[in-house]
CSV table of C-alpha atoms and ligand atoms in Angstrom, one decimal:
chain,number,residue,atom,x,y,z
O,199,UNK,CA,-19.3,-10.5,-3.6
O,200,UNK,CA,-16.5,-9.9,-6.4
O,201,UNK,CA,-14.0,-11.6,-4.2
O,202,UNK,CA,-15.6,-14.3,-3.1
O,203,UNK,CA,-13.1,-17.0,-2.3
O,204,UNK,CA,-10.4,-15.0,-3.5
O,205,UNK,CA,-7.4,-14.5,-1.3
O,206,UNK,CA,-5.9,-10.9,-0.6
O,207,UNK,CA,-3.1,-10.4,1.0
O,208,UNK,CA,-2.4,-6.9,2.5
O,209,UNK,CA,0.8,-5.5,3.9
O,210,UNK,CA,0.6,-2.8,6.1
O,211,UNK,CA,-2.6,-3.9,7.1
O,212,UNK,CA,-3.3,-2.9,10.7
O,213,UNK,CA,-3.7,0.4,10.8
O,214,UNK,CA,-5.1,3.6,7.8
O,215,UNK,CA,-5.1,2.6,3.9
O,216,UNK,CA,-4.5,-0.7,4.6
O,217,UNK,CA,-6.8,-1.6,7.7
O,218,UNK,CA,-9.6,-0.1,5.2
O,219,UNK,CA,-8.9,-1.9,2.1
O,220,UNK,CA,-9.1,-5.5,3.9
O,221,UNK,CA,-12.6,-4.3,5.5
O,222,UNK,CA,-13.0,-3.4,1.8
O,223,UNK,CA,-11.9,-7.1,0.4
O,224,UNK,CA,-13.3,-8.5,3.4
O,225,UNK,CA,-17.0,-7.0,2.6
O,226,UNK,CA,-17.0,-8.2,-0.7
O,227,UNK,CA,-16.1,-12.2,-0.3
O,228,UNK,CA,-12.6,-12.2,0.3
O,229,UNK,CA,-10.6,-14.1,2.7
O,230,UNK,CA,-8.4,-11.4,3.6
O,231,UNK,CA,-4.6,-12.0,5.2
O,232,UNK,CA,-3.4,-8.6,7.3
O,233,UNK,CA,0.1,-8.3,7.8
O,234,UNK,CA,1.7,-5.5,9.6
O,235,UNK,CA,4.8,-5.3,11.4
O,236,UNK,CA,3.2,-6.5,14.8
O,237,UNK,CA,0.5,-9.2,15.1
O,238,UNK,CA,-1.4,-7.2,17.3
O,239,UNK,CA,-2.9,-4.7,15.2
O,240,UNK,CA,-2.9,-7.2,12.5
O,241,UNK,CA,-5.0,-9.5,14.6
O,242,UNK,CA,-7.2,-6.5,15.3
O,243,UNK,CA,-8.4,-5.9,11.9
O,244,UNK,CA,-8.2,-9.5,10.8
O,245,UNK,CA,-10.2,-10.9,13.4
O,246,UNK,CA,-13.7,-9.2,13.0
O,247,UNK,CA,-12.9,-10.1,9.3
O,248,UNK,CA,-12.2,-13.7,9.7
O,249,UNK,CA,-9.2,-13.3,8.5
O,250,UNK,CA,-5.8,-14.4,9.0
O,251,UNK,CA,-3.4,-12.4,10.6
O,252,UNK,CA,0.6,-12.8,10.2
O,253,UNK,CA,3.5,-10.3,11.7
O,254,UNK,CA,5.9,-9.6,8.5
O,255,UNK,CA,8.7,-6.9,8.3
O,256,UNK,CA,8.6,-5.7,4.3
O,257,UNK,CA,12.1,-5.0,4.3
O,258,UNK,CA,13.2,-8.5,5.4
O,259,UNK,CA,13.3,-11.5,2.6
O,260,UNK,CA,12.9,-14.6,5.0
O,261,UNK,CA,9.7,-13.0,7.2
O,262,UNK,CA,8.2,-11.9,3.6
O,263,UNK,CA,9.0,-15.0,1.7
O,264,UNK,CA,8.0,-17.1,5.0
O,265,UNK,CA,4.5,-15.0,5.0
O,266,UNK,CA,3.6,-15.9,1.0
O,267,UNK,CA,4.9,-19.4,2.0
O,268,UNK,CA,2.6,-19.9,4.8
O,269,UNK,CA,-0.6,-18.0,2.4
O,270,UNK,CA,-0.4,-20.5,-0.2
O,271,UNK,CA,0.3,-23.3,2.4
O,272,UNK,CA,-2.8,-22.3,4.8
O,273,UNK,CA,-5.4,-20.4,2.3
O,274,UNK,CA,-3.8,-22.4,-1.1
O,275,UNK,CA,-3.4,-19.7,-3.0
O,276,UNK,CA,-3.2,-16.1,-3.4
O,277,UNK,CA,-5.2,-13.9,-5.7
O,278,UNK,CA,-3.7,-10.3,-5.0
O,279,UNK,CA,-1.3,-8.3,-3.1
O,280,UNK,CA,-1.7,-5.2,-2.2
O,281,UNK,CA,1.8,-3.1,-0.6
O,282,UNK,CA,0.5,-0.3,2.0
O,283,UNK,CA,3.1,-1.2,4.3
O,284,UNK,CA,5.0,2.5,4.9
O,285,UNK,CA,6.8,5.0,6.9
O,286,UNK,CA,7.8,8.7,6.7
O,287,UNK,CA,10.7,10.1,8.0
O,288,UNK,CA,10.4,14.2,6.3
O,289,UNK,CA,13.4,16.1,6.8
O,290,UNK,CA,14.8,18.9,4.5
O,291,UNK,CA,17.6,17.9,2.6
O,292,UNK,CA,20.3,19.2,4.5
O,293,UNK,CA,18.7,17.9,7.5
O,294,UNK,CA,17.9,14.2,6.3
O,295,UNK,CA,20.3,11.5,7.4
O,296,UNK,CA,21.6,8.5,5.9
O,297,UNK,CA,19.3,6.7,8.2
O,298,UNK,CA,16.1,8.9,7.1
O,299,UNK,CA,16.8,7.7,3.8
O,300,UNK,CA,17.7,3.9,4.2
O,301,UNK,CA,14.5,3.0,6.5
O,302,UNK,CA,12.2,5.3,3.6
O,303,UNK,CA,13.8,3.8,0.6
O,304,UNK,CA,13.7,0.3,2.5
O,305,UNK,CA,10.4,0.1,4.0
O,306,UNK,CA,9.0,1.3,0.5
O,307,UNK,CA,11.3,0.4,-2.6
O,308,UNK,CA,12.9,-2.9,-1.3
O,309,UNK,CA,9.8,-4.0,0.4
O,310,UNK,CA,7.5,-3.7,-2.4
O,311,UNK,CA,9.9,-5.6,-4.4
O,312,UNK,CA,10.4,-8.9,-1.7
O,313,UNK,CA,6.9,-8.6,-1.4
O,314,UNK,CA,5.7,-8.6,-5.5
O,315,UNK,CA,8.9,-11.1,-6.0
O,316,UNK,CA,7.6,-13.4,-3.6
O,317,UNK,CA,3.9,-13.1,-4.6
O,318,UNK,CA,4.5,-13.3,-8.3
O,319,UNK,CA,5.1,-17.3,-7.9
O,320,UNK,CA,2.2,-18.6,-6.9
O,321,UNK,CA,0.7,-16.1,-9.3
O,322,UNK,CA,2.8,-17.1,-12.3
O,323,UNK,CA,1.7,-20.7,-11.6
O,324,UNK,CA,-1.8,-20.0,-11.7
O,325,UNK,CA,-1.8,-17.8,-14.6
O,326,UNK,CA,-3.7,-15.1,-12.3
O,327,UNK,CA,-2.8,-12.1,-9.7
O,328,UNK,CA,-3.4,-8.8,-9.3
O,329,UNK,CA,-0.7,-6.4,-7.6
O,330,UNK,CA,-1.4,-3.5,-6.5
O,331,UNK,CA,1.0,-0.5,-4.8
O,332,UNK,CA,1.2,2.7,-3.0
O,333,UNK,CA,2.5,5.3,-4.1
O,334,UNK,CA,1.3,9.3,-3.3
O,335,UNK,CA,0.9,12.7,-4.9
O,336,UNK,CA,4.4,12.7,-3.4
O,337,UNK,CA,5.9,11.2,-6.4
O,338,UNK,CA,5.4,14.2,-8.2
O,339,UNK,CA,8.0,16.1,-5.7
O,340,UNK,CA,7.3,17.4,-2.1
O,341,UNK,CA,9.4,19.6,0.2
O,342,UNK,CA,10.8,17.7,3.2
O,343,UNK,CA,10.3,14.4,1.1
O,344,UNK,CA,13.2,13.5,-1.1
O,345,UNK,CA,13.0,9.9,0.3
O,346,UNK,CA,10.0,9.5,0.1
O,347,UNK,CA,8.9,11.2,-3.2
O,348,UNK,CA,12.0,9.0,-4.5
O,349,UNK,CA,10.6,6.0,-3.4
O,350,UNK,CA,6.7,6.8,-4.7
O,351,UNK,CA,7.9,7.6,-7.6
O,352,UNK,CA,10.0,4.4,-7.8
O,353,UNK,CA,7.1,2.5,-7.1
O,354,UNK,CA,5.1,3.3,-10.1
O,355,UNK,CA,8.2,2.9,-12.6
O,356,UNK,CA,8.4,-0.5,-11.0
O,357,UNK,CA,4.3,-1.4,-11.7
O,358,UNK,CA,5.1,-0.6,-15.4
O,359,UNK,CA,7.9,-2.5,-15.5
O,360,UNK,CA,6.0,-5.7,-13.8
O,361,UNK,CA,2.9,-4.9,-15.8
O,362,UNK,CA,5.4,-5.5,-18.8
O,363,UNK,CA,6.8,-8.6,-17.3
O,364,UNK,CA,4.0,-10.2,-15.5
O,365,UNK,CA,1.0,-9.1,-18.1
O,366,UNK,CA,1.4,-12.3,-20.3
O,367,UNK,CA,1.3,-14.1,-17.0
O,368,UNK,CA,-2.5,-12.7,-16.9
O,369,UNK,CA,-1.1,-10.6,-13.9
O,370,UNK,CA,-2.0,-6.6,-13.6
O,371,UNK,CA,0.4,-4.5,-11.9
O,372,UNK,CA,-0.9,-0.7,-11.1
O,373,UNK,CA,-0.6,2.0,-8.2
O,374,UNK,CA,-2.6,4.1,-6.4
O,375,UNK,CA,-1.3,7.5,-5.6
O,376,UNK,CA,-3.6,8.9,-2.5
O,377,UNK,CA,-3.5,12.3,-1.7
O,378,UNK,CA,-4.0,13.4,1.8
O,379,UNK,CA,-5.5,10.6,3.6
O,380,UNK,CA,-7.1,11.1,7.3
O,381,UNK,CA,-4.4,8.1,9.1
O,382,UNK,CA,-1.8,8.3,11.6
O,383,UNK,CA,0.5,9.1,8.7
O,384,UNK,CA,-1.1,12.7,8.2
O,385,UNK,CA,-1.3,13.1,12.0
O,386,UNK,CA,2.4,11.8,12.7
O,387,UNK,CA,3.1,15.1,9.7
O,388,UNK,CA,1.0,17.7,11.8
O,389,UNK,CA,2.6,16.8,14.6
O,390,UNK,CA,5.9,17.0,13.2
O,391,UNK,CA,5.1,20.1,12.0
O,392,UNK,CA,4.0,21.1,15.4
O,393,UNK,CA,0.2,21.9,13.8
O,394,UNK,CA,-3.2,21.1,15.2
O,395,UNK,CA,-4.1,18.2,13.6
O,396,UNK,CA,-7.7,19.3,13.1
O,397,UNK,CA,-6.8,23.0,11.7
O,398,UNK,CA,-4.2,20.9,9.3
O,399,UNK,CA,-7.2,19.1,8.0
O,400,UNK,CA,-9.0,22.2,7.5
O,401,UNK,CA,-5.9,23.8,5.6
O,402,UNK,CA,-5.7,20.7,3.6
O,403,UNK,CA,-9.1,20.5,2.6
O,404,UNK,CA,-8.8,24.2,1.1
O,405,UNK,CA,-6.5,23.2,-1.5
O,406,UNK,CA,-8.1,20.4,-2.7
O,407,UNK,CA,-10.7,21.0,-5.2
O,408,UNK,CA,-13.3,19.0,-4.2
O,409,UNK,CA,-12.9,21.0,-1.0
O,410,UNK,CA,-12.6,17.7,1.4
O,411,UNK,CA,-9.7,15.7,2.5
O,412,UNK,CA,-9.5,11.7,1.7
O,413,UNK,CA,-10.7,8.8,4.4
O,414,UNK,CA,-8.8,5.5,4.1
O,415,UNK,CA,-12.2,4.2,2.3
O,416,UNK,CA,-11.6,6.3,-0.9
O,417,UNK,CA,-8.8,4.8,-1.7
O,418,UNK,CA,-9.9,1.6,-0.3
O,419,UNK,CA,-12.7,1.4,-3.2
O,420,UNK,CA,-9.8,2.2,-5.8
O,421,UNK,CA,-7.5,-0.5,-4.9
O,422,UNK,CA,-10.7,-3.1,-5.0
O,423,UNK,CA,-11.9,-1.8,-8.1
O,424,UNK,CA,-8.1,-2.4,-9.5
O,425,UNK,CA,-8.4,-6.1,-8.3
O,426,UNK,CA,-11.8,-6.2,-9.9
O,427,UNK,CA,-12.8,-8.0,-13.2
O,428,UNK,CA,-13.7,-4.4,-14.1
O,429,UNK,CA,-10.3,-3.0,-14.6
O,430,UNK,CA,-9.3,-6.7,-16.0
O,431,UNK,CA,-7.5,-4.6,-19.1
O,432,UNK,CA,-5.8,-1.6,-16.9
O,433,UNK,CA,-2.1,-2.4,-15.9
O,434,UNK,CA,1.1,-0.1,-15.6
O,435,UNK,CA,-1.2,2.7,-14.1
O,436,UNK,CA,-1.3,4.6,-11.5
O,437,UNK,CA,-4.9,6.4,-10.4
O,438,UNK,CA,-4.4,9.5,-8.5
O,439,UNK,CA,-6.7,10.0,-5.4
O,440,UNK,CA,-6.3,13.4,-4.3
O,441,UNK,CA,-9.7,14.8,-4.6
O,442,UNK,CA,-8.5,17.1,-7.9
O,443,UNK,CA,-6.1,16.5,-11.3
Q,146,LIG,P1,-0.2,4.1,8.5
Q,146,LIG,O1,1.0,4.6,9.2
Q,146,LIG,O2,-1.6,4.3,9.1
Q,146,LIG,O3,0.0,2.5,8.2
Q,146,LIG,C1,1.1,2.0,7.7
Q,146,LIG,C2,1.4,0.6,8.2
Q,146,LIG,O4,2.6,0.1,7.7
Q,146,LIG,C3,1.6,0.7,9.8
Q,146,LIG,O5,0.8,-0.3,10.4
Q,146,LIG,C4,3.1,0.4,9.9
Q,146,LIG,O6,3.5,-0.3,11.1
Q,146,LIG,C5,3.3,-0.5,8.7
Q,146,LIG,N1,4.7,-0.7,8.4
Q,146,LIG,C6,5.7,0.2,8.4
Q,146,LIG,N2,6.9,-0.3,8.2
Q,146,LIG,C7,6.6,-1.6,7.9
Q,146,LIG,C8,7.5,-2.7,7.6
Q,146,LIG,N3,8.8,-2.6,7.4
Q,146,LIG,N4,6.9,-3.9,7.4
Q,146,LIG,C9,5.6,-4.1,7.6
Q,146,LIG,N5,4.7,-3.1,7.9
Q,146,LIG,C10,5.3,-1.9,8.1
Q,146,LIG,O7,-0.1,4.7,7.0
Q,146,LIG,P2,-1.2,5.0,5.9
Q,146,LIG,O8,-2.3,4.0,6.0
Q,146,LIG,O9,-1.5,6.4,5.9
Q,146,LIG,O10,-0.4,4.6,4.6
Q,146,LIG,C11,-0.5,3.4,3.9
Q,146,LIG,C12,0.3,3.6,2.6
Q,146,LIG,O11,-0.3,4.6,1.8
Q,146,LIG,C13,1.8,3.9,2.8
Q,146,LIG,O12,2.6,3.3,1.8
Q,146,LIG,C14,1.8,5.4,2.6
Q,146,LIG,O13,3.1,5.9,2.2
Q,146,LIG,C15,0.7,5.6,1.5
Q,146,LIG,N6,0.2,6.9,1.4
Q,146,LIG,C16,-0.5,7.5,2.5
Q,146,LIG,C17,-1.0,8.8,2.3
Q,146,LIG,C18,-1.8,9.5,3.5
Q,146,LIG,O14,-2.1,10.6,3.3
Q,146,LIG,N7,-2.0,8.8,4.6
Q,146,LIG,C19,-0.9,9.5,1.1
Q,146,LIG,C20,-0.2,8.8,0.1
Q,146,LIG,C21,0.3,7.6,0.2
Q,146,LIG,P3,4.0,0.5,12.4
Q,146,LIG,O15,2.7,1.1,12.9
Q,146,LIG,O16,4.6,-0.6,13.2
Q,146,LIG,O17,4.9,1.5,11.8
């Protein structure tokens, strides 16, 4: 029970990475707060974990500054945040529109940032808080991706620069970068792609070296162990999860 009482707040929460990672928090103490988009996925993962579920749009400052607000207000006080909230919108470069970009760069850059802005203030006060963000094997440059490999790479020059910031604040600020993860993400790419999903699995797996692909749970147990006391001296990091260097 590392996080018992603790209070974790999760964006993207209702579905993949971040649906696991509040199971994650939830088995281990926490009192875990899902956001997502729409309640109702939200409310299906929070409500076998007793948790509290709240509808938040990333990208918009009122809904995420309202959702922190209402956190500290209801709970009293908020011990990490962790920013799964994400989209994917691949095109090649002469194929990617304005709007391809904008909603990626959005949904990840300018979201993450409301969201650690926001959560940094009750943090700050408190002299305590953990942040964690996702960002993917992406970052280090994928075809069909420049928005997003932009953005996940923007995310983890961000965590240094809020480790600096926040660190004497007793806050730690890293990133996870998953590799392929089984979620509706990686099916919404087959698909796209116009590829089984199960033979894309299978292709997948044979490049990575420990010949398997990733389940939401791997990176699950990363993410907690970052929250952890464990990792109480790691901040400005970002631990790959890809199965391989
Ligand atoms: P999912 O699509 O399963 O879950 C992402 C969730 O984020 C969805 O519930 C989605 O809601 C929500 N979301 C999207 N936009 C917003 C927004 N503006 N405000 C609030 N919530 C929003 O994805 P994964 O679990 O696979 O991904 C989680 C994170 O991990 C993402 O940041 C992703 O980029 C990253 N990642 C995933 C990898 C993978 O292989 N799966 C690999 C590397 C990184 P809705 O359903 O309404 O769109």
């Amino acid at each position: 029970m590392k996080f018992k009482d603790q209070v974790v707040l999760i964006t993207g929460g209702g579905r993949g990475i971040g649906a696991a990672t509040a199971s994650r928090f939830a088995s281990e103490g926490a009192r875990v707060v899902v956001s997502d988009m729409d309640l109702s996925p939200a409310e299906e993962v929070a409500k076998p974990l007793h948790g509290l579920a709240i509808a938040c749009d990333v990208t918009d400052r009122g809904s995420v500054e309202a959702m922190v607000g209402r956190v500290v207000g209801e709970l009293g006080r908020l011990d990490a945040l962790i920013c799964c909230a994400g989209i994917i919108r691949d095109n090649l470069l002469f194929k990617m529109t304005d709007e391809d970009w904008d909603s990626v760069i959005d949904t990840h850059l300018k979201g993450t940032f409301l969201c650690a802005r926001a959560a940094q203030k009750p943090m700050v006060g408190r002299k305590y808080g953990k942040m964690v963000f996702l960002s993917s094997t992406s970052a280090l440059g994928n075809r069909g991706q420049t928005n997003y490999s932009t953005a996940k790479a923007g995310l983890q020059g961000m965590a240094r620069t809020l480790a600096i910031e926040l660190g004497p604040f007793n806050i730690n600020v890293n990133t996870v970068a998953p590799g392929f993860i089984e979620t509706r993400m990686t099916r919404a790419t087959a698909e796209r792609m116009g590829v089984d999903f199960e033979a894309f699995k299978v292709g997948a797996a044979s490049q990575i070296p420990l010949g398997r692909i990733g389940q939401p749970d791997d990176v699950a147990a990363v993410i907690a162990f970052l929250c952890s006391e464990d990792a109480s001296f790691i901040s400005g990091q970002t631990i790959y999860v890809r199965g391989g260097p």
